[in-house]
Amino acid sequence: MLSLIPVFLLALSAHASLLAVQSPRYTVTGAKGSEVQAEPVSLAQKPSSPVALHGKETLKLTFQIVDKETGKGVQPHQTFLRFYDEKTNEEGIQPVRVTPGGKAKFELNLSKPPLSLPPTPDRDPLKVTLFIGSSVYDPLSVELFDLILPASQPAPAHPQELTFHPLPEIKHTFRPENKQPPRLISAVSVGIVFAPWVVLLGLWSQVAPRPSHLFSPSILPFILSLGAFETLLFRYWIGLKLGQVLLYGAILAIPTIFTGKQALSSIANHRLGRK
Amino acid sequence: MPPKAVHSSSASPTDAFTSLWKAYNDNTSNRLKFIDVFLFFLMLSGIVQFAYCVLVTNFPYNAFLAGFSSTVGQFVLAASLRSQVNPENKDEFREVSPERAFADFALGSIVLHFFVYNFLG
């Protein structure tokens, strides 16, 4: 009823013509037409006990819509009954036929229930509200009573129902920190990795040809510049920046080219001269 | 370098290997053996590093990449140097003098070492 207060306030302030519902009354009849329950509906106070339907009983609701000032019957443009389940938020809306004299009769036959009734698997009470709309009068909404329907099948789940729930929070898993192997294994591995050097030096000591002209003035500069290149690259590992390495390498390349040309051509002369 | 004189009468594999080894020792110049020892060293070193990576850990991975790729790259460069300076392949590399081959080897090695140090981190 609280929700109606603003409507009333608006209606009062606008001084528009008002509608009223007169002598609303419901009747519950059994399947064979015998009357089970019949009571007028109090509009001022919502009845505390809900109206219950069992089996194939029929609910009949009658009322008249009148102009509040003149008391004449009015046929509004729209009249609906809304069955609303507050728990599941499901609702069903049924149109009500109103005669030109304002008399309305609504029948809810449970042997032929309308399609738009909300499902009631737990027999939850449905809130029944009357909505009246007219272009001449102010709209009106009246809460009539609560209605308990026989248990129905549960509402079918929507095929995409699962996609409309919040997803579980994303938990990031990170790769575990890299671990150093135990000290002993590291030490042994270092030994094994350096073992090929022993093989290399041992075998080289057997087969290495005597360097004949290594320190001759034509070859030594080339060896030195190659050594300088390796030193430069080693310094790159230790701390030089890429740009510095490229710059120094470019500078170093010039003497290396000349010394290399000289050294290799002198070696070639030796080789060809020997032949 | 193919072995020249394998005794056809020796059928057992051990004999075949000993004769192969003998032929290699006799017919290969010391300069080529020098390169061969280097190739052998690179092969061993690469195998050891790879085994360490598989068996113990690949951390730090960049160091493994640098070390392993340096052995592989150096092996390729040294092998091509060996095939180019081998006197038996003279006809095949008529354009390439041994000095030219060594210059290529030196240049390739410098570029390779640049990348290796780059990876070493």
mmCIF file of N, CA and C in Angstrom, chain B residues 9 47 49 61 73 76 78 86 98 109 118:
data_model
loop_
_atom_site.group_PDB
_atom_site.id
_atom_site.type_symbol
_atom_site.label_atom_id
_atom_site.label_comp_id
_atom_site.label_asym_id
_atom_site.label_seq_id
_atom_site.Cartn_x
_atom_site.Cartn_y
_atom_site.Cartn_z
ATOM 1 N N SER B 9 89.222 -58.108 -45.321
ATOM 2 C CA SER B 9 89.103 -59.455 -44.764
ATOM 3 C C SER B 9 88.582 -59.413 -43.330
ATOM 4 N N ILE B 47 77.017 -31.831 -25.320
ATOM 5 C CA ILE B 47 76.305 -32.974 -24.729
ATOM 6 C C ILE B 47 76.197 -32.791 -23.219
ATOM 7 N N GLN B 49 76.292 -30.040 -21.458
ATOM 8 C CA GLN B 49 75.348 -28.960 -21.099
ATOM 9 C C GLN B 49 73.916 -29.400 -21.278
ATOM 10 N N TYR B 61 67.680 -20.361 -17.851
ATOM 11 C CA TYR B 61 67.471 -20.890 -19.182
ATOM 12 C C TYR B 61 68.278 -20.123 -20.222
ATOM 13 N N GLY B 73 76.837 -23.637 -32.655
ATOM 14 C CA GLY B 73 77.244 -22.699 -33.696
ATOM 15 C C GLY B 73 78.729 -22.805 -33.999
ATOM 16 N N VAL B 76 79.414 -25.836 -36.076
ATOM 17 C CA VAL B 76 79.083 -25.658 -37.494
ATOM 18 C C VAL B 76 80.180 -24.854 -38.182
ATOM 19 N N ALA B 78 83.314 -24.428 -37.255
ATOM 20 C CA ALA B 78 84.581 -25.160 -37.312
ATOM 21 C C ALA B 78 84.502 -26.275 -38.342
ATOM 22 N N ASN B 86 90.479 -28.527 -45.987
ATOM 23 C CA ASN B 86 90.959 -29.876 -46.261
ATOM 24 C C ASN B 86 91.505 -29.951 -47.695
ATOM 25 N N PRO B 98 92.305 -21.339 -48.273
ATOM 26 C CA PRO B 98 92.261 -21.589 -46.819
ATOM 27 C C PRO B 98 92.234 -20.297 -46.027
ATOM 28 N N SER B 109 82.594 -16.373 -36.187
ATOM 29 C CA SER B 109 82.747 -16.590 -34.749
ATOM 30 C C SER B 109 82.459 -15.317 -33.975
ATOM 31 N N ASN B 118 75.107 -11.872 -25.796
ATOM 32 C CA ASN B 118 73.828 -11.196 -25.674
ATOM 33 C C ASN B 118 72.861 -12.040 -24.859
#
